[in-house]
Short mmCIF file of C-alpha atoms and ligand atoms in Angstrom, two decimals:
data_model
loop_
_atom_site.label_atom_id
_atom_site.label_comp_id
_atom_site.label_asym_id
_atom_site.label_seq_id
_atom_site.Cartn_x
_atom_site.Cartn_y
_atom_site.Cartn_z
CA UNK L 22 136.81 -93.44 54.49
CA UNK L 23 135.17 -92.19 51.31
CA UNK L 24 133.76 -88.79 50.47
CA UNK L 25 131.26 -87.13 52.75
CA UNK L 26 128.15 -85.73 51.12
CA UNK L 27 127.73 -81.96 51.53
CA UNK L 28 124.55 -82.37 53.59
CA UNK L 29 126.26 -84.48 56.23
CA UNK L 30 124.17 -87.52 55.40
CA UNK L 31 126.32 -90.42 54.28
CA UNK L 32 126.78 -91.41 50.65
CA UNK L 33 126.18 -95.13 49.88
CA UNK L 34 128.86 -97.33 51.35
CA UNK L 35 130.42 -94.58 53.46
CA UNK L 36 131.53 -95.66 56.94
CA UNK L 37 132.06 -93.31 59.86
CA UNK L 38 134.08 -94.78 62.72
CA UNK L 39 135.11 -91.70 64.59
CA UNK L 40 132.26 -89.71 66.09
CA UNK L 41 132.37 -85.95 65.53
CA UNK L 42 134.04 -84.19 68.47
CA UNK L 43 131.36 -82.63 70.59
CA UNK L 44 130.99 -81.33 74.11
CA UNK L 45 130.27 -84.15 76.56
CA UNK L 46 127.48 -84.02 79.10
CA UNK L 47 128.43 -83.43 82.73
CA UNK L 48 129.60 -86.40 84.78
CA UNK L 49 126.84 -88.49 86.35
CA UNK L 50 126.88 -91.06 89.15
CA UNK L 51 126.16 -93.80 86.58
CA UNK L 52 129.41 -92.99 84.75
CA UNK L 53 131.42 -93.99 87.81
CA UNK L 54 132.48 -97.16 89.58
CA UNK L 55 131.68 -97.36 93.28
CA UNK L 56 135.30 -96.47 94.14
CA UNK L 57 135.10 -93.39 91.92
CA UNK L 58 131.80 -92.37 93.52
CA UNK L 59 133.38 -92.60 96.97
CA UNK L 60 136.25 -90.43 95.79
CA UNK L 61 133.89 -87.76 94.47
CA UNK L 62 131.86 -87.80 97.67
CA UNK L 63 135.06 -87.42 99.71
CA UNK L 64 136.17 -84.51 97.51
CA UNK L 65 132.88 -82.84 98.35
CA UNK L 66 133.78 -83.18 102.02
CA UNK L 67 131.16 -85.85 102.72
CA UNK L 68 131.43 -89.28 104.37
CA UNK L 69 132.25 -92.09 101.88
CA UNK L 70 129.18 -94.13 102.91
CA UNK L 71 127.08 -91.45 101.23
CA UNK L 72 128.21 -92.97 97.91
CA UNK L 73 126.40 -96.18 98.84
CA UNK L 74 123.35 -94.24 99.88
CA UNK L 75 123.21 -92.27 96.63
CA UNK L 76 123.77 -95.45 94.64
CA UNK L 77 120.89 -97.20 96.41
CA UNK L 78 118.58 -94.32 95.62
CA UNK L 79 119.57 -94.40 91.97
CA UNK L 80 119.99 -98.11 91.21
CA UNK L 81 117.40 -99.56 93.61
CA UNK L 82 114.72 -96.89 93.77
CA UNK L 83 115.48 -95.29 90.40
CA UNK L 84 115.50 -91.90 92.06
CA UNK L 85 117.91 -89.52 90.32
CA UNK L 86 116.90 -86.36 92.15
CA UNK L 87 118.79 -85.68 95.41
CA UNK L 88 116.07 -83.17 96.29
CA UNK L 89 113.88 -86.21 97.00
CA UNK L 90 116.54 -88.07 99.04
CA UNK L 91 115.21 -87.03 102.41
CA UNK L 92 117.60 -89.26 104.36
CA UNK L 93 120.46 -86.95 103.30
CA UNK L 94 121.30 -83.65 105.03
CA UNK L 95 119.73 -80.77 103.09
CA UNK L 96 123.06 -79.04 102.38
CA UNK L 97 124.60 -82.23 101.02
CA UNK L 98 121.64 -82.84 98.72
CA UNK L 99 122.43 -79.72 96.72
CA UNK L 100 126.11 -80.56 96.43
CA UNK L 101 125.31 -84.07 95.22
CA UNK L 102 122.77 -82.78 92.72
CA UNK L 103 125.36 -80.54 91.09
CA UNK L 104 128.26 -82.97 91.25
CA UNK L 105 126.59 -86.28 90.40
CA UNK L 106 123.07 -85.87 89.04
CA UNK L 107 123.03 -83.55 86.03
CA UNK L 108 119.90 -83.83 83.91
CA UNK L 109 120.93 -86.00 80.96
CA UNK L 110 117.73 -87.16 79.25
CA UNK L 111 114.56 -85.13 78.71
CA UNK L 112 111.52 -86.96 77.44
CA UNK L 113 110.23 -85.21 74.33
CA UNK L 114 107.54 -87.65 73.27
CA UNK L 115 106.19 -91.01 74.28
CA UNK L 116 104.28 -93.35 71.98
CA UNK L 117 102.63 -96.60 73.01
CA UNK L 118 101.09 -99.59 71.28
CA UNK L 119 100.19 -103.22 72.16
CA UNK L 120 97.77 -101.94 74.82
CA UNK L 121 100.52 -99.92 76.46
CA UNK L 122 103.02 -102.78 76.80
CA UNK L 123 105.28 -101.38 74.06
CA UNK L 124 106.41 -97.81 74.56
CA UNK L 125 108.89 -95.77 72.62
CA UNK L 126 110.41 -92.66 74.15
CA UNK L 127 112.10 -89.89 72.22
CA UNK L 128 114.79 -88.28 74.38
CA UNK L 129 116.58 -84.98 74.01
CA UNK L 130 120.15 -85.02 75.28
CA UNK L 131 121.80 -82.00 76.91
CA UNK L 132 123.08 -80.67 73.58
CA UNK L 133 119.84 -81.16 71.66
CA UNK L 134 120.81 -84.51 70.10
CA UNK L 135 117.83 -86.88 69.88
CA UNK L 136 117.77 -90.62 70.62
CA UNK L 137 115.08 -93.21 71.22
CA UNK L 138 114.55 -96.17 73.51
CA UNK L 139 111.80 -98.80 73.48
CA UNK L 140 110.32 -100.75 76.39
CA UNK L 141 108.67 -104.07 75.51
CA UNK L 142 106.77 -105.97 78.17
CA UNK L 143 106.02 -109.64 77.53
CA UNK L 144 104.32 -112.15 79.80
CA UNK L 145 107.63 -113.52 81.07
CA UNK L 146 110.09 -110.64 80.68
CA UNK L 147 110.51 -106.94 80.02
CA UNK L 148 113.12 -105.81 77.55
CA UNK L 149 114.59 -102.34 77.17
CA UNK L 150 115.97 -101.60 73.72
CA UNK L 151 118.53 -98.83 74.15
CA UNK L 152 120.51 -96.47 71.94
CA UNK L 153 124.28 -96.20 72.25
CA UNK L 154 124.93 -93.39 69.76
CA UNK L 155 122.93 -90.45 68.47
CA UNK L 156 122.63 -91.62 64.88
CA UNK L 157 124.94 -94.28 63.43
CA UNK L 158 127.96 -94.33 61.14
CA UNK L 159 127.47 -97.81 59.73
CA UNK L 160 125.14 -96.74 56.92
CA UNK L 161 123.13 -99.92 56.33
CA UNK L 162 120.77 -98.90 53.50
CA UNK L 163 117.69 -100.65 54.97
CA UNK L 164 117.99 -99.00 58.40
CA UNK L 165 116.48 -95.57 59.09
CA UNK L 166 119.11 -94.71 61.71
CA UNK L 167 121.95 -95.52 59.34
CA UNK L 168 120.59 -93.15 56.73
CA UNK L 169 120.89 -90.11 58.98
CA UNK L 170 124.59 -90.45 59.78
CA UNK L 171 126.38 -90.22 63.10
CA UNK L 172 125.81 -87.26 65.39
CA UNK L 173 127.81 -88.35 68.44
CA UNK L 174 128.65 -91.10 70.87
CA UNK L 175 126.55 -91.37 74.02
CA UNK L 176 128.15 -91.57 77.46
CA UNK L 177 127.82 -94.50 79.85
CA UNK L 178 125.33 -92.61 82.01
CA UNK L 179 123.23 -91.53 79.01
CA UNK L 180 122.91 -95.21 78.05
CA UNK L 181 122.18 -96.37 81.61
CA UNK L 182 119.57 -93.63 82.14
CA UNK L 183 117.39 -95.16 79.40
CA UNK L 184 117.23 -98.41 81.38
CA UNK L 185 116.66 -96.61 84.68
CA UNK L 186 113.80 -94.62 83.12
CA UNK L 187 112.17 -97.89 82.05
CA UNK L 188 112.78 -99.47 85.45
CA UNK L 189 111.24 -96.43 87.14
CA UNK L 190 108.09 -96.61 84.98
CA UNK L 191 107.77 -100.35 85.64
CA UNK L 192 108.30 -100.04 89.39
CA UNK L 193 105.73 -97.26 89.57
CA UNK L 194 103.15 -99.46 87.84
CA UNK L 195 102.99 -97.12 84.82
CA UNK L 196 103.16 -100.05 82.40
CA UNK L 197 100.05 -102.29 82.17
CA UNK L 198 100.56 -105.63 83.95
CA UNK L 199 101.31 -104.35 87.44
CA UNK L 200 104.62 -103.32 88.98
CA UNK L 201 107.58 -105.02 87.32
CA UNK L 202 111.27 -104.83 86.57
CA UNK L 203 113.59 -104.72 83.57
CA UNK L 204 114.87 -108.26 82.96
CA UNK L 205 116.58 -107.78 79.59
CA UNK L 206 118.48 -105.06 77.76
CA UNK L 207 119.24 -105.14 74.05
CA UNK L 208 121.63 -102.71 72.36
CA UNK L 209 119.42 -102.63 69.30
CA UNK L 210 118.31 -99.01 69.36
CA UNK L 211 120.20 -96.29 67.55
CA UNK L 212 123.90 -96.66 67.01
CA UNK L 213 126.61 -99.28 66.62
CA UNK L 214 127.51 -100.23 70.21
CA UNK L 215 130.95 -101.60 69.39
CA UNK L 216 131.89 -98.29 67.69
CA UNK L 217 131.39 -96.64 71.11
CA UNK L 218 133.15 -99.41 72.96
CA UNK L 219 134.28 -97.81 76.20
CA UNK L 220 130.99 -96.14 77.06
CA UNK L 221 129.04 -99.27 76.14
CA UNK L 222 131.20 -101.53 78.33
CA UNK L 223 130.78 -99.08 81.19
CA UNK L 224 127.02 -99.18 80.69
CA UNK L 225 126.97 -102.99 80.58
CA UNK L 226 128.94 -103.08 83.83
CA UNK L 227 126.48 -100.70 85.51
CA UNK L 228 123.61 -102.88 84.30
CA UNK L 229 124.98 -106.17 85.57
CA UNK L 230 126.71 -105.12 88.80
CA UNK L 231 124.49 -105.99 91.76
CA UNK L 232 123.01 -103.11 93.75
CA UNK L 233 124.14 -100.73 95.05
CA UNK L 234 126.91 -100.62 92.43
CA UNK L 235 124.51 -101.21 89.54
CA UNK L 236 121.12 -102.48 88.44
CA UNK L 237 121.74 -106.19 89.01
CA UNK L 238 120.42 -107.39 85.66
CA UNK L 239 121.71 -110.82 84.64
CA UNK L 240 124.50 -110.58 82.04
CA UNK L 241 122.71 -113.32 80.11
CA UNK L 242 119.82 -110.92 79.75
CA UNK L 243 121.98 -108.30 78.04
CA UNK L 244 122.48 -108.49 74.27
CA UNK L 245 125.02 -106.45 72.35
CA UNK L 246 124.12 -106.30 68.68
CA UNK L 247 126.78 -105.42 66.11
CA UNK L 248 127.31 -105.06 62.38
CA UNK L 249 130.52 -107.03 62.98
CA UNK L 250 133.47 -104.90 64.11
CA UNK L 251 135.86 -107.85 64.32
CA UNK L 252 138.57 -106.44 66.64
CA UNK L 253 135.93 -105.15 69.07
CA UNK L 254 134.19 -108.56 69.14
CA UNK L 255 137.54 -110.01 70.24
CA UNK L 256 137.86 -107.37 72.95
CA UNK L 257 134.33 -108.03 74.16
CA UNK L 258 135.06 -111.75 74.42
CA UNK L 259 137.97 -110.94 76.74
CA UNK L 260 135.91 -108.77 79.13
CA UNK L 261 134.66 -111.71 81.16
CA UNK L 262 131.09 -110.46 80.79
CA UNK L 263 128.90 -113.28 79.50
CA UNK L 264 126.57 -111.01 77.52
CA UNK L 265 124.83 -112.34 74.44
CA UNK L 266 126.39 -111.31 71.15
CA UNK L 267 124.04 -110.66 68.24
CA UNK L 268 125.62 -110.40 64.81
CA UNK L 269 123.72 -108.54 62.09
CA UNK L 270 124.64 -110.78 59.18
CA UNK L 271 121.74 -110.29 56.71
CA UNK L 272 123.56 -112.11 53.89
CA UNK L 273 125.77 -115.22 53.76
CA UNK L 274 127.78 -114.07 50.72
CA UNK L 275 130.22 -111.15 50.52
CA UNK L 276 128.85 -109.82 47.28
CA UNK L 277 125.43 -109.03 48.77
CA UNK L 278 126.63 -108.26 52.31
CA UNK L 279 129.03 -105.61 50.95
CA UNK L 280 125.94 -103.65 49.90
CA UNK L 281 123.56 -104.43 52.81
CA UNK L 282 126.07 -104.05 55.65
CA UNK L 283 128.86 -101.81 54.31
CA UNK L 284 131.27 -102.78 57.11
CA UNK L 285 131.58 -106.03 55.17
CA UNK L 286 133.98 -104.22 52.83
CA UNK L 287 136.39 -104.21 55.84
CA UNK L 288 135.67 -107.54 57.50
CA UNK L 289 134.25 -110.30 55.32
CA UNK L 290 131.59 -112.88 56.20
CA UNK L 291 134.19 -115.57 56.95
CA UNK L 292 136.15 -113.26 59.27
CA UNK L 293 133.14 -112.03 61.19
CA UNK L 294 131.78 -115.55 61.62
CA UNK L 295 135.18 -116.66 62.93
CA UNK L 296 135.03 -113.83 65.46
CA UNK L 297 131.54 -114.97 66.45
CA UNK L 298 132.62 -118.61 66.95
CA UNK L 299 135.57 -117.43 68.99
CA UNK L 300 133.15 -115.35 71.10
CA UNK L 301 130.92 -118.39 71.63
CA UNK L 302 133.88 -120.59 72.58
CA UNK L 303 135.25 -118.09 75.09
CA UNK L 304 131.95 -117.09 76.71
CA UNK L 305 130.01 -120.36 76.24
CA UNK L 306 127.17 -118.16 75.03
CA UNK L 307 125.06 -118.97 72.00
CA UNK L 308 125.60 -116.29 69.34
CA UNK L 309 122.52 -114.86 67.73
CA UNK L 310 122.62 -114.24 63.98
CA UNK L 311 120.27 -111.45 62.93
CA UNK L 312 118.90 -111.72 59.43
CA UNK L 313 116.32 -109.22 58.13
CA UNK L 314 114.36 -110.93 55.39
CA UNK L 315 114.09 -108.56 52.41
CA UNK L 316 111.83 -109.59 49.54
CA UNK L 317 113.80 -110.84 46.53
CA UNK L 318 117.05 -109.42 47.92
CA UNK L 319 118.39 -111.88 50.50
CA UNK L 320 115.51 -114.36 50.96
CA UNK L 321 116.27 -116.92 48.23
CA UNK L 322 116.39 -120.59 49.22
CA UNK L 323 119.96 -120.91 47.93
CA UNK L 324 121.01 -118.18 50.36
CA UNK L 325 119.27 -119.99 53.22
CA UNK L 326 121.13 -123.10 52.17
CA UNK L 327 124.46 -121.29 52.05
CA UNK L 328 123.79 -119.73 55.46
CA UNK L 329 122.88 -123.12 56.89
CA UNK L 330 126.12 -124.65 55.61
CA UNK L 331 128.20 -121.81 57.06
CA UNK L 332 126.77 -121.99 60.56
CA UNK L 333 125.59 -125.54 61.16
CA UNK L 334 126.98 -127.36 64.18
CA UNK L 335 127.94 -124.09 65.86
CA UNK L 336 126.72 -122.56 69.14
CA UNK L 337 124.29 -120.36 67.25
CA UNK L 338 120.70 -119.32 66.83
CA UNK L 339 119.20 -117.46 63.88
CA UNK L 340 116.77 -114.64 64.41
CA UNK L 341 114.89 -113.85 61.21
CA UNK L 342 113.41 -110.34 61.23
CA UNK L 343 110.71 -109.53 58.67
CA UNK L 344 112.03 -106.25 57.20
CA UNK L 345 110.38 -103.26 58.81
CA UNK L 346 109.48 -100.43 56.46
CA UNK L 347 111.63 -97.29 56.55
CA UNK L 348 111.03 -93.96 54.80
CA UNK L 349 112.21 -93.83 51.19
CA UNK L 350 113.25 -97.46 51.07
CA UNK L 351 112.29 -99.51 48.07
CA UNK L 352 112.51 -102.75 49.99
CA UNK L 353 109.78 -104.71 51.75
CA UNK L 354 109.45 -107.83 53.86
CA UNK L 355 109.59 -111.25 52.25
CA UNK L 356 106.49 -113.12 51.07
CA UNK L 357 105.20 -115.50 53.77
CA UNK L 358 105.95 -118.54 51.61
CA UNK L 359 109.54 -117.41 51.06
CA UNK L 360 109.97 -116.81 54.77
CA UNK L 361 108.66 -120.32 55.49
CA UNK L 362 110.98 -121.87 52.90
CA UNK L 363 113.94 -119.97 54.41
CA UNK L 364 113.11 -121.32 57.87
CA UNK L 365 112.77 -124.87 56.50
CA UNK L 366 116.17 -124.73 54.77
CA UNK L 367 117.86 -123.67 57.99
CA UNK L 368 116.03 -126.35 59.96
CA UNK L 369 117.15 -128.90 57.40
CA UNK L 370 120.73 -128.06 58.42
CA UNK L 371 119.77 -128.43 62.08
CA UNK L 372 120.17 -124.71 62.79
CA UNK L 373 117.87 -123.34 65.53
CA UNK L 374 115.82 -120.53 64.02
CA UNK L 375 113.00 -118.24 65.11
CA UNK L 376 111.15 -115.47 63.34
CA UNK L 377 111.19 -112.37 65.51
CA UNK L 378 107.85 -110.99 66.56
CA UNK L 379 108.69 -107.40 65.78
CA UNK L 380 107.02 -105.08 68.17
CA UNK L 381 106.34 -101.41 67.76
CA UNK L 382 106.01 -101.16 64.00
CA UNK L 383 102.94 -98.93 64.36
CA UNK L 384 104.97 -96.38 66.29
CA UNK L 385 108.13 -96.67 64.14
CA UNK L 386 109.73 -98.31 67.13
CA UNK L 387 110.70 -101.59 65.53
CA UNK L 388 114.20 -102.67 64.41
CA UNK L 389 115.70 -100.21 61.98
CA UNK L 390 112.91 -97.66 62.28
CA UNK L 391 114.43 -95.41 64.92
CA UNK L 392 115.17 -92.07 63.32
CA UNK L 393 114.53 -89.65 66.17
CA UNK L 394 112.78 -86.76 64.46
CA UNK L 395 110.64 -84.41 66.45
N1 LIG F 16 124.08 -101.34 64.99
C1 LIG F 16 123.69 -102.55 65.64
C2 LIG F 16 122.47 -102.45 66.51
C3 LIG F 16 121.24 -101.71 66.02
S1 LIG F 16 120.10 -102.42 64.90
C4 LIG F 16 123.48 -103.63 64.60
O1 LIG F 16 123.42 -103.32 63.43
O2 LIG F 16 123.43 -104.79 64.97
C5 LIG F 16 119.33 -103.81 65.59
C6 LIG F 16 118.96 -104.83 64.49
O3 LIG F 16 117.90 -104.35 63.63
C7 LIG F 16 120.13 -105.14 63.58
O4 LIG F 16 120.19 -106.51 63.36
C8 LIG F 16 119.74 -104.40 62.32
O5 LIG F 16 120.39 -104.90 61.19
C9 LIG F 16 118.25 -104.63 62.30
N2 LIG F 16 117.52 -103.74 61.38
C10 LIG F 16 117.91 -102.54 60.92
N3 LIG F 16 116.99 -102.03 60.08
C11 LIG F 16 116.01 -102.94 59.99
C12 LIG F 16 114.77 -102.98 59.29
N4 LIG F 16 114.38 -101.96 58.51
N5 LIG F 16 113.99 -104.07 59.43
C13 LIG F 16 114.38 -105.09 60.25
N6 LIG F 16 115.52 -105.09 60.93
C14 LIG F 16 116.34 -104.04 60.80
#
């Protein structure tokens, strides 16, 4: 769109929609529909029911190593390992906080690209926050990921593997609180999910399809968070997948949003809100508006008032996120009294609002802090 800085890091306002062309990782079972898995198994000269068997191992037992699938003939195990279970994610580092119930994993992909995922266990649910791109091209100045630029899109299986890794750890009892399962997935890690549309939709399908096709997570438990790519929001609404849409608004006026969320120079506040209302109408799902409260930048009462007027009487919920610190940023979270006043203004308009309890700040695992450095 505009000039690229010589270092590869984006200049202010620069948007990168097309990911650099890079080699893709090898095909994995999780990239494929059940019909496609059966076709691959048949090509390998094996009985089609083996596709079900492999899928049960992967999506029910979280076993991605045919060497351990002892109910398969030894010769077939090797063929399946090569054809359907390449190693996609290698754990480089794990950091935990909240007595082990929040854990961030740094992953190396096959080509050396680094991404992060975060598992958050609460009393009533466990959420996996996943990455959909290595880096991000959307360049929001308050987000650490956005400052590093876009390395490449992730594949469906690379996205799914992050959830399976969390499910495996939970099932094995590796997370304090006893054996458990992943109940929620949020696309709030690295990347702009709607800029990697096809792979993300594939991943969502794998997550919500019941076993053995997929993980059997409720679509209502899956949240796709976006800066507001209007045409892609329309496409998502037509998928027939009732996932929750989260819109990173952060400002109710174009003048400020142009600088905080540069995509706003393409699609304005009014347009993106229209897309959100259309999404709510078509899916019957409450849209979540994400708003990071930044001290003296977007936290004025008049902005809360303007936001309230724009969204009142809609199928909506506002999630206020106290700004998490990022390296080199001059911005900080709002004063507690300003945060309270902001909440009160929204409540005055009858808008449901919560302040997000941001987990993982101590391990740079909170919203906007994922930067994936070794
Ligand atoms: N690209 C997508 C998803 C990733 S970010 C999106 O922008 O929606 C997930 C959420 O964290 C977004 O709402 C994002 O704006 C917010 N976020 C980014 N940096 C943040 C920071 N430093 N503090 C608090 N929230 C932040």
